[in-house]
């Protein structure tokens, strides 16, 4: 088997240690022998990992199956027996319950803010407390939604770190 000698400063975690053969150090940097075929396999795997796309949602619309990046969906709003995916270029109407969509989207950064609205937390630009104990929430594009008292605790998920003297009112 042909082997090449490479000086590795950092190893990617997907390189298997058993495939690496340590050589006697000849410089300040560690010298490692790597099987060329294995190196090519690892590089191909890294290339696939780099090309992986953001999470997507698939749904049927007008006789076709569409794939949309979840990051492009700013909100999901109930409309009778349907939900409207508020997609930046144009909304899509799906026959699905809002509670079902909220559960499916929760692991991807969506929160329920109203009995008829789920929003993508990465699309939220601002929240404003109202005297009624509710909040006004603005998403990218300027659309505003009301956050009812029932769902206001979900707003804590909007940021990992809250600073300053005022926090969300309980």
Coordinates of N, CA, C and O in Angstrom, one line a residue:
X1 N 0.8 -1.2 0.0 CA 0.0 0.0 0.0 C 0.9 1.2 0.0 O 1.8 1.3 0.8
X2 N 0.5 2.2 -0.8 CA 1.3 3.4 -0.9 C 0.9 4.3 0.3 O -0.3 4.5 0.5
X3 N 1.9 4.9 1.0 CA 1.6 5.8 2.1 C 2.3 7.1 1.8 O 3.4 7.1 1.3
X4 N 1.7 8.2 2.2 CA 2.3 9.5 2.1 C 2.5 10.0 3.6 O 1.7 9.7 4.5
X5 N 3.5 10.8 3.7 CA 3.7 11.4 5.0 C 3.2 12.9 5.0 O 3.5 13.6 4.1
X6 N 2.3 13.2 6.0 CA 1.7 14.5 6.1 C 2.0 15.0 7.5 O 2.1 14.3 8.4
X7 N 2.2 16.3 7.6 CA 2.4 17.0 8.9 C 1.0 17.5 9.2 O 0.5 18.4 8.5
X8 N 0.4 16.9 10.3 CA -0.9 17.4 10.7 C -0.8 18.3 11.9 O -0.2 17.9 12.9
X9 N -1.4 19.4 11.8 CA -1.4 20.3 12.9 C -2.7 20.1 13.7 O -2.7 20.0 14.9
X10 N -3.8 19.8 13.0 CA -5.1 19.5 13.6 C -5.8 18.4 12.9 O -5.7 18.3 11.6
X11 N -6.4 17.5 13.5 CA -7.1 16.4 12.9 C -8.6 16.6 13.0 O -9.1 17.0 14.0
X12 N -9.3 16.3 11.9 CA -10.8 16.4 11.9 C -11.3 15.2 12.7 O -10.8 14.1 12.6
X13 N -12.4 15.3 13.5 CA -12.8 14.2 14.4 C -13.3 13.0 13.6 O -13.3 11.9 14.1
X14 N -13.6 13.1 12.3 CA -14.1 12.0 11.5 C -12.9 11.1 11.0 O -13.1 10.0 10.5
X15 N -11.6 11.5 11.2 CA -10.5 10.7 10.8 C -10.4 9.6 11.9 O -10.2 9.9 13.1
X16 N -10.4 8.3 11.5 CA -10.4 7.2 12.5 C -8.9 7.0 12.9 O -8.0 6.9 12.1
X17 N -8.7 7.0 14.2 CA -7.4 6.8 14.8 C -6.7 5.5 14.4 O -5.5 5.5 14.1
X18 N -7.5 4.4 14.2 CA -6.9 3.2 13.9 C -6.3 3.2 12.4 O -5.4 2.4 12.1
X19 N -6.7 4.2 11.6 CA -6.2 4.3 10.3 C -4.9 5.1 10.2 O -4.2 5.2 9.2
X20 N -4.6 5.7 11.3 CA -3.4 6.5 11.4 C -2.2 5.7 12.0 O -2.4 5.0 12.9
X21 N -1.0 5.9 11.4 CA 0.2 5.2 11.9 C 1.2 6.3 12.3 O 1.6 7.0 11.4
X22 N 1.5 6.4 13.6 CA 2.4 7.4 14.0 C 3.9 7.1 13.6 O 4.3 5.9 13.6
X23 N 4.6 8.0 13.1 CA 6.0 7.9 12.7 C 6.8 8.6 13.7 O 6.3 9.4 14.5
X24 N 8.1 8.3 13.7 CA 9.0 9.0 14.7 C 9.0 10.4 14.4 O 9.1 10.8 13.2
X25 N 8.9 11.3 15.4 CA 8.9 12.7 15.2 C 10.3 13.2 14.6 O 11.3 12.9 15.1
X26 N 10.2 13.9 13.5 CA 11.4 14.4 12.8 C 11.4 15.9 12.8 O 12.4 16.5 12.3
X27 N 10.4 16.6 13.3 CA 10.3 18.0 13.3 C 9.5 18.4 14.6 O 9.1 17.6 15.4
X28 N 9.3 19.7 14.7 CA 8.5 20.2 15.8 C 7.0 19.8 15.7 O 6.3 19.6 16.7
X29 N 6.5 19.6 14.5 CA 5.2 19.2 14.3 C 5.1 17.6 14.2 O 6.1 17.0 13.7
X30 N 4.1 17.0 14.8 CA 4.0 15.6 14.7 C 3.9 15.1 13.2 O 3.1 15.6 12.5
X31 N 4.6 14.1 12.9 CA 4.5 13.5 11.6 C 3.7 12.2 11.7 O 3.9 11.4 12.5
X32 N 2.7 12.1 10.8 CA 1.8 10.9 10.8 C 1.7 10.3 9.4 O 1.6 11.0 8.5
X33 N 1.7 9.0 9.4 CA 1.6 8.3 8.1 C 0.1 8.0 7.9 O -0.6 7.5 8.9
X34 N -0.5 8.3 6.8 CA -1.9 8.0 6.5 C -2.0 7.2 5.2 O -1.3 7.6 4.2
X35 N -2.8 6.2 5.2 CA -3.0 5.5 4.0 C -3.8 6.4 3.0 O -4.8 7.0 3.3
X36 N -3.3 6.5 1.8 CA -3.8 7.4 0.8 C -5.3 7.1 0.5 O -6.1 8.0 0.3
X37 N -5.6 5.8 0.4 CA -7.0 5.5 0.0 C -7.9 5.9 1.2 O -9.0 6.4 0.9
X38 N -7.5 5.7 2.4 CA -8.3 6.2 3.5 C -8.4 7.7 3.6 O -9.5 8.2 3.8
X39 N -7.4 8.4 3.3 CA -7.4 9.8 3.2 C -8.4 10.3 2.2 O -9.2 11.2 2.5
X40 N -8.4 9.7 1.0 CA -9.4 10.1 0.0 C -10.8 9.8 0.5 O -11.7 10.7 0.3
X41 N -11.1 8.7 1.1 CA -12.4 8.4 1.7 C -12.8 9.5 2.7 O -14.0 9.9 2.7
X42 N -11.9 9.8 3.6 CA -12.2 10.8 4.6 C -12.5 12.2 4.0 O -13.4 12.9 4.4
X43 N -11.7 12.5 3.0 CA -11.9 13.8 2.3 C -13.3 13.9 1.6 O -14.0 14.9 1.6
X44 N -13.7 12.7 1.0 CA -15.0 12.7 0.4 C -16.1 12.8 1.4 O -17.1 13.5 1.2
X45 N -15.9 12.2 2.6 CA -16.9 12.3 3.6 C -17.0 13.7 4.1 O -18.1 14.2 4.4
X46 N -15.9 14.4 4.3 CA -15.9 15.8 4.7 C -16.6 16.7 3.7 O -17.3 17.6 4.0
X47 N -16.4 16.4 2.4 CA -17.0 17.1 1.3 C -18.5 17.0 1.4 O -19.3 17.9 1.3
X48 N -19.0 15.8 1.7 CA -20.4 15.5 1.8 C -21.0 16.3 3.0 O -22.0 16.9 2.9
X49 N -20.2 16.2 4.1 CA -20.7 16.9 5.3 C -20.7 18.4 5.1 O -21.7 19.1 5.6
X50 N -19.8 19.0 4.3 CA -19.8 20.4 4.1 C -20.9 20.8 3.2 O -21.4 21.9 3.3
X51 N -21.4 19.9 2.3 CA -22.5 20.2 1.4 C -23.9 20.0 2.0 O -24.9 20.3 1.4
X52 N -23.9 19.4 3.2 CA -25.2 19.1 3.9 C -26.0 20.4 4.0 O -25.5 21.5 4.3
X53 N -27.3 20.3 3.7 CA -28.1 21.5 3.7 C -28.8 21.6 5.1 O -28.8 20.7 5.9
X54 N -29.3 22.8 5.3 CA -30.0 23.1 6.5 C -31.3 22.2 6.5 O -31.7 21.7 5.5
X55 N -31.9 22.0 7.7 CA -33.1 21.2 7.8 C -34.2 21.7 6.8 O -34.3 22.9 6.7
X56 N -34.9 20.8 6.2 CA -35.9 21.1 5.2 C -37.2 20.4 5.6 O -37.2 19.4 6.3
X57 N -38.3 21.0 5.1 CA -39.6 20.4 5.3 C -40.1 20.0 3.9 O -39.8 20.8 2.9
X58 N -40.7 18.9 3.8 CA -41.2 18.4 2.5 C -42.8 18.4 2.6 O -43.3 17.9 3.6
X59 N -43.5 18.8 1.6 CA -44.9 18.8 1.6 C -45.4 18.8 0.2 O -44.7 19.2 -0.8
X60 N -46.7 18.3 0.0 CA -47.3 18.3 -1.3 C -48.1 19.5 -1.5 O -48.9 20.0 -0.7
X61 N -47.9 20.1 -2.7 CA -48.6 21.3 -3.1 C -48.8 21.3 -4.6 O -47.8 21.2 -5.3
X62 N -50.0 21.5 -5.0 CA -50.4 21.5 -6.4 C -49.8 20.3 -7.2 O -49.2 20.5 -8.3
X63 N -49.9 19.1 -6.6 CA -49.5 17.9 -7.3 C -48.0 17.7 -7.3 O -47.6 16.7 -7.9
X64 N -47.3 18.5 -6.6 CA -45.8 18.3 -6.6 C -45.4 18.2 -5.1 O -46.1 18.7 -4.2
X65 N -44.2 17.6 -4.9 CA -43.7 17.6 -3.5 C -42.6 18.7 -3.5 O -41.6 18.7 -4.3
X66 N -42.8 19.7 -2.6 CA -41.8 20.8 -2.5 C -40.9 20.6 -1.3 O -41.4 20.0 -0.3
X67 N -39.7 21.1 -1.4 CA -38.8 21.1 -0.3 C -38.4 22.5 0.0 O -38.0 23.2 -0.8
X68 N -38.6 22.9 1.3 CA -38.3 24.3 1.7 C -37.4 24.2 2.9 O -37.7 23.5 3.9
X69 N -36.4 25.1 2.9 CA -35.5 25.2 4.1 C -36.4 25.8 5.3 O -37.1 26.8 5.1
X70 N -36.3 25.2 6.4 CA -37.0 25.6 7.6 C -36.7 27.1 7.9 O -37.5 27.8 8.5
X71 N -35.4 27.5 7.7 CA -35.0 28.8 8.0 C -35.8 29.9 7.2 O -35.9 31.0 7.6
X72 N -36.4 29.5 6.0 CA -37.1 30.4 5.2 C -38.6 30.5 5.7 O -39.3 31.4 5.2
X73 N -39.0 29.7 6.6 CA -40.4 29.8 7.1 C -40.3 30.7 8.4 O -39.6 30.3 9.3
X74 N -41.0 31.8 8.3 CA -41.0 32.7 9.4 C -42.1 32.4 10.5 O -41.9 32.8 11.6
X75 N -43.2 31.9 10.0 CA -44.3 31.6 10.9 C -45.2 30.5 10.3 O -45.2 30.3 9.1
X76 N -46.0 29.9 11.1 CA -47.1 29.0 10.7 C -48.3 29.5 11.4 O -48.4 29.6 12.6
X77 N -49.4 29.7 10.6 CA -50.6 30.3 11.1 C -51.8 29.4 10.8 O -51.9 28.9 9.7
X78 N -52.7 29.1 11.8 CA -53.9 28.3 11.6 C -54.8 29.1 10.7 O -55.0 30.3 10.9
X79 N -55.4 28.4 9.8 CA -56.5 28.9 8.9 C -57.6 27.8 8.8 O -57.5 27.1 7.8
X80 N -58.5 27.8 9.7 CA -59.5 26.7 9.7 C -58.9 25.4 9.9 O -58.2 25.2 10.9
X81 N -59.2 24.4 9.0 CA -58.6 23.1 9.1 C -57.2 23.0 8.4 O -56.7 21.9 8.2
X82 N -56.7 24.1 8.1 CA -55.4 24.2 7.4 C -54.4 25.0 8.2 O -54.8 25.7 9.2
X83 N -53.1 24.9 7.8 CA -52.1 25.8 8.3 C -51.5 26.5 7.1 O -51.3 25.9 6.1
X84 N -51.1 27.7 7.4 CA -50.4 28.5 6.3 C -48.9 28.6 6.7 O -48.6 29.1 7.8
X85 N -48.0 28.0 5.9 CA -46.6 28.2 6.1 C -46.2 29.6 5.6 O -46.3 29.8 4.4
X86 N -45.8 30.5 6.4 CA -45.5 31.8 6.0 C -44.0 31.8 5.5 O -43.1 32.0 6.3
X87 N -43.9 31.4 4.2 CA -42.6 31.3 3.6 C -42.3 32.7 3.0 O -43.2 33.3 2.5
X88 N -41.0 33.1 3.0 CA -40.7 34.4 2.6 C -41.2 34.8 1.2 O -41.9 35.8 1.1
X89 N -41.0 34.0 0.1 CA -41.5 34.5 -1.1 C -43.1 34.4 -1.2 O -43.7 35.3 -1.6
X90 N -43.6 33.2 -0.8 CA -45.1 33.0 -0.8 C -45.5 32.0 0.2 O -44.8 31.0 0.4
X91 N -46.7 32.2 0.7 CA -47.2 31.2 1.7 C -47.7 29.9 1.1 O -48.1 29.9 -0.1
X92 N -47.7 28.8 1.8 CA -48.2 27.6 1.4 C -49.3 27.1 2.3 O -49.1 27.2 3.6
X93 N -50.4 26.6 1.8 CA -51.5 26.1 2.6 C -51.5 24.6 2.7 O -51.5 24.0 1.7
X94 N -51.5 24.1 3.9 CA -51.4 22.6 4.1 C -52.5 22.1 5.0 O -52.9 22.8 5.9
X95 N -53.0 20.9 4.7 CA -54.1 20.4 5.6 C -53.4 19.6 6.7 O -53.0 18.5 6.6
X96 N -53.2 20.3 7.8 CA -52.5 19.8 9.0 C -53.0 20.7 10.2 O -53.3 21.8 10.0
X97 N -53.0 20.1 11.4 CA -53.4 20.9 12.6 C -52.2 21.7 13.0 O -51.0 21.3 12.9
X98 N -52.5 22.8 13.6 CA -51.4 23.7 14.2 C -50.7 23.0 15.3 O -49.4 23.1 15.4
X99 N -51.4 22.2 16.2 CA -50.7 21.5 17.3 C -49.7 20.5 16.7 O -48.6 20.3 17.2
X100 N -50.1 19.8 15.7 CA -49.2 18.8 15.1 C -48.0 19.5 14.5 O -46.9 19.0 14.7
X101 N -48.2 20.6 13.8 CA -47.1 21.3 13.2 C -46.2 21.9 14.3 O -44.9 21.8 14.2
X102 N -46.7 22.4 15.4 CA -46.0 23.0 16.5 C -45.0 21.9 17.1 O -43.9 22.1 17.3
X103 N -45.6 20.7 17.3 CA -44.8 19.6 17.8 C -43.6 19.2 16.9 O -42.5 18.9 17.3
X104 N -44.0 19.1 15.6 CA -43.0 18.7 14.6 C -41.9 19.7 14.4 O -40.7 19.4 14.2
X105 N -42.2 21.0 14.6 CA -41.3 22.1 14.3 C -40.5 22.5 15.6 O -39.5 23.2 15.5
X106 N -41.0 22.2 16.7 CA -40.3 22.6 18.0 C -38.8 22.3 18.0 O -38.0 23.1 18.4
X107 N -38.4 21.1 17.6 CA -36.9 20.8 17.7 C -36.1 21.6 16.7 O -34.9 21.7 16.8
X108 N -36.8 22.3 15.8 CA -36.1 23.2 14.8 C -36.1 24.6 15.1 O -35.9 25.5 14.3
X109 N -36.5 25.0 16.4 CA -36.5 26.4 16.8 C -37.8 27.2 16.5 O -37.7 28.4 16.3
X110 N -38.9 26.5 16.6 CA -40.2 27.2 16.4 C -40.9 27.1 17.8 O -40.8 26.2 18.5
X111 N -41.6 28.2 18.1 CA -42.3 28.3 19.4 C -43.7 28.7 19.1 O -44.0 29.5 18.2
X112 N -44.6 28.3 20.0 CA -46.0 28.7 19.9 C -46.2 30.0 20.7 O -45.7 30.1 21.8
X113 N -46.8 31.0 20.1 CA -47.0 32.3 20.7 C -48.5 32.6 20.9 O -48.8 33.6 21.6
X114 N -49.3 31.9 20.2 CA -50.8 32.1 20.2 C -51.5 30.8 19.9 O -50.9 29.9 19.3
X115 N -52.8 30.7 20.2 CA -53.4 29.5 19.9 C -53.5 29.2 18.4 O -53.7 28.1 17.9
X116 N -53.2 30.2 17.6 CA -53.2 30.0 16.1 C -51.9 30.4 15.4 O -51.9 30.5 14.2
X117 N -50.8 30.6 16.2 CA -49.6 31.0 15.6 C -48.4 30.3 16.2 O -48.2 30.3 17.4
X118 N -47.5 29.9 15.3 CA -46.1 29.3 15.7 C -45.1 30.2 14.9 O -45.3 30.4 13.7
X119 N -44.0 30.6 15.6 CA -43.0 31.4 14.9 C -41.7 30.8 14.9 O -41.3 30.0 15.9
X120 N -40.9 31.1 13.9 CA -39.5 30.7 13.9 C -38.7 31.6 14.7 O -38.7 32.8 14.5
X121 N -38.0 31.2 15.8 CA -37.4 32.1 16.7 C -36.2 32.9 16.0 O -35.9 34.0 16.4
X122 N -35.7 32.3 15.0 CA -34.6 33.1 14.3 C -35.1 34.2 13.4 O -34.4 35.1 13.0
X123 N -36.5 34.3 13.2 CA -37.1 35.3 12.5 C -37.6 36.5 13.4 O -38.0 37.5 12.9
X124 N -37.6 36.3 14.7 CA -38.1 37.3 15.6 C -37.1 38.4 15.7 O -35.9 38.2 16.0
X125 N -37.5 39.7 15.5 CA -36.7 40.8 15.6 C -36.9 41.6 16.9 O -36.0 42.2 17.4
X126 N -38.2 41.6 17.4 CA -38.5 42.4 18.6 C -39.7 41.9 19.3 O -40.6 41.4 18.6
X127 N -39.7 42.1 20.6 CA -40.9 41.9 21.4 C -41.2 43.1 22.2 O -40.2 43.8 22.7
X128 N -42.4 43.4 22.4 CA -42.8 44.6 23.1 C -43.9 44.3 24.1 O -45.0 43.7 23.7
X129 N -43.7 44.5 25.4 CA -44.7 44.2 26.4 C -45.9 45.2 26.3 O -45.7 46.3 26.0
X130 N -47.1 44.6 26.5 CA -48.3 45.5 26.4 C -48.9 45.6 27.8 O -48.6 44.7 28.7
X131 N -49.7 46.6 28.1 CA -50.2 46.8 29.5 C -51.1 45.6 29.9 O -51.3 45.4 31.1
X132 N -51.6 44.8 29.0 CA -52.5 43.7 29.3 C -51.8 42.5 29.8 O -52.5 41.5 30.1
X133 N -50.5 42.5 29.8 CA -49.7 41.3 30.1 C -49.4 40.5 28.9 O -48.7 39.4 29.0
X134 N -49.8 40.9 27.8 CA -49.5 40.2 26.5 C -48.3 40.9 25.9 O -47.8 41.9 26.4
X135 N -47.8 40.4 24.8 CA -46.7 41.0 24.1 C -47.0 41.1 22.6 O -47.8 40.4 22.1
X136 N -46.4 42.1 22.0 CA -46.4 42.2 20.5 C -45.1 41.8 20.0 O -44.0 42.2 20.5
X137 N -45.1 40.9 19.1 CA -43.9 40.3 18.5 C -43.7 40.6 17.1 O -44.7 40.5 16.3
X138 N -42.6 41.1 16.6 CA -42.4 41.5 15.2 C -41.3 40.6 14.6 O -40.3 40.3 15.2
X139 N -41.6 40.0 13.5 CA -40.7 39.1 12.8 C -40.1 39.9 11.6 O -40.6 40.9 11.2
X140 N -39.1 39.2 11.0 CA -38.5 39.8 9.8 C -39.5 40.1 8.7 O -40.4 39.2 8.5
X141 N -39.4 41.2 8.1 CA -40.5 41.6 7.1 C -41.5 42.5 7.7 O -42.3 43.0 7.0
X142 N -41.5 42.7 9.0 CA -42.3 43.7 9.7 C -43.7 43.2 10.2 O -44.4 43.9 10.8
X143 N -44.0 41.9 9.9 CA -45.3 41.4 10.3 C -45.3 41.3 11.9 O -44.3 40.8 12.5
X144 N -46.4 41.6 12.5 CA -46.5 41.6 13.9 C -47.6 40.6 14.3 O -48.6 40.4 13.7
X145 N -47.3 39.9 15.5 CA -48.2 39.0 16.0 C -48.4 39.3 17.5 O -47.5 39.8 18.2
X146 N -49.6 38.9 18.0 CA -49.9 39.0 19.5 C -49.4 37.8 20.2 O -49.7 36.7 19.7
X147 N -48.7 37.9 21.3 CA -48.3 36.8 22.1 C -49.2 36.8 23.3 O -49.2 37.8 24.1
X148 N -50.1 35.8 23.4 CA -51.0 35.8 24.5 C -50.4 35.4 25.8 O -49.3 34.8 25.8
X149 N -51.0 35.7 26.9 CA -50.5 35.3 28.3 C -50.3 33.8 28.4 O -49.3 33.4 29.1
X150 N -51.1 33.0 27.8 CA -51.0 31.6 27.8 C -49.6 31.1 27.3 O -49.0 30.2 27.9
X151 N -49.1 31.8 26.3 CA -47.8 31.3 25.7 C -46.6 32.2 25.9 O -45.6 32.0 25.4
X152 N -46.8 33.3 26.8 CA -45.7 34.2 27.0 C -44.4 33.6 27.6 O -43.3 34.0 27.3
X153 N -44.6 32.5 28.3 CA -43.4 31.8 28.9 C -42.5 31.2 27.8 O -41.3 31.1 28.0
X154 N -43.1 30.9 26.6 CA -42.3 30.4 25.5 C -41.3 31.4 25.0 O -40.3 31.1 24.3
X155 N -41.5 32.7 25.3 CA -40.6 33.8 24.8 C -39.2 33.6 25.4 O -38.3 34.1 24.8
X156 N -39.1 33.0 26.5 CA -37.8 32.8 27.1 C -36.9 32.0 26.1 O -35.6 32.1 26.2
X157 N -37.4 31.2 25.2 CA -36.6 30.4 24.3 C -36.1 31.3 23.1 O -35.3 30.8 22.3
X158 N -36.4 32.6 23.1 CA -36.0 33.4 22.0 C -34.5 33.7 22.1 O -33.8 34.0 21.1
X159 N -33.9 33.7 23.3 CA -32.5 34.0 23.4 C -31.9 33.0 24.5 O -32.6 32.6 25.4
X160 N -30.6 32.7 24.3 CA -29.9 31.8 25.2 C -29.5 32.7 26.4 O -29.2 32.1 27.5
X161 N -29.3 34.0 26.2 CA -28.8 34.8 27.3 C -29.6 36.1 27.3 O -29.8 36.8 26.3
X162 N -30.1 36.4 28.5 CA -30.9 37.6 28.7 C -30.1 38.5 29.7 O -29.7 38.0 30.7
X163 N -29.8 39.8 29.3 CA -29.0 40.7 30.1 C -29.8 41.9 30.4 O -30.8 42.2 29.7
X164 N -29.4 42.7 31.4 CA -30.0 44.0 31.7 C -31.0 43.8 32.9 O -31.3 42.7 33.3
X165 N -31.4 44.9 33.4 CA -32.2 44.9 34.6 C -33.6 44.4 34.4 O -34.2 43.8 35.3
X166 N -34.2 44.6 33.2 CA -35.6 44.1 32.9 C -35.5 42.8 32.2 O -34.9 42.7 31.2
X167 N -36.3 41.9 32.6 CA -36.4 40.6 32.0 C -37.9 40.5 31.6 O -38.7 41.4 31.8
X168 N -38.3 39.3 31.1 CA -39.7 39.1 30.7 C -40.5 39.1 32.0 O -40.1 38.5 33.0
X169 N -41.6 39.8 32.0 CA -42.5 39.9 33.2 C -43.2 38.6 33.3 O -43.7 38.0 32.4
X170 N -43.2 38.1 34.6 CA -43.9 36.8 34.8 C -45.4 37.0 35.2 O -45.8 38.0 35.7

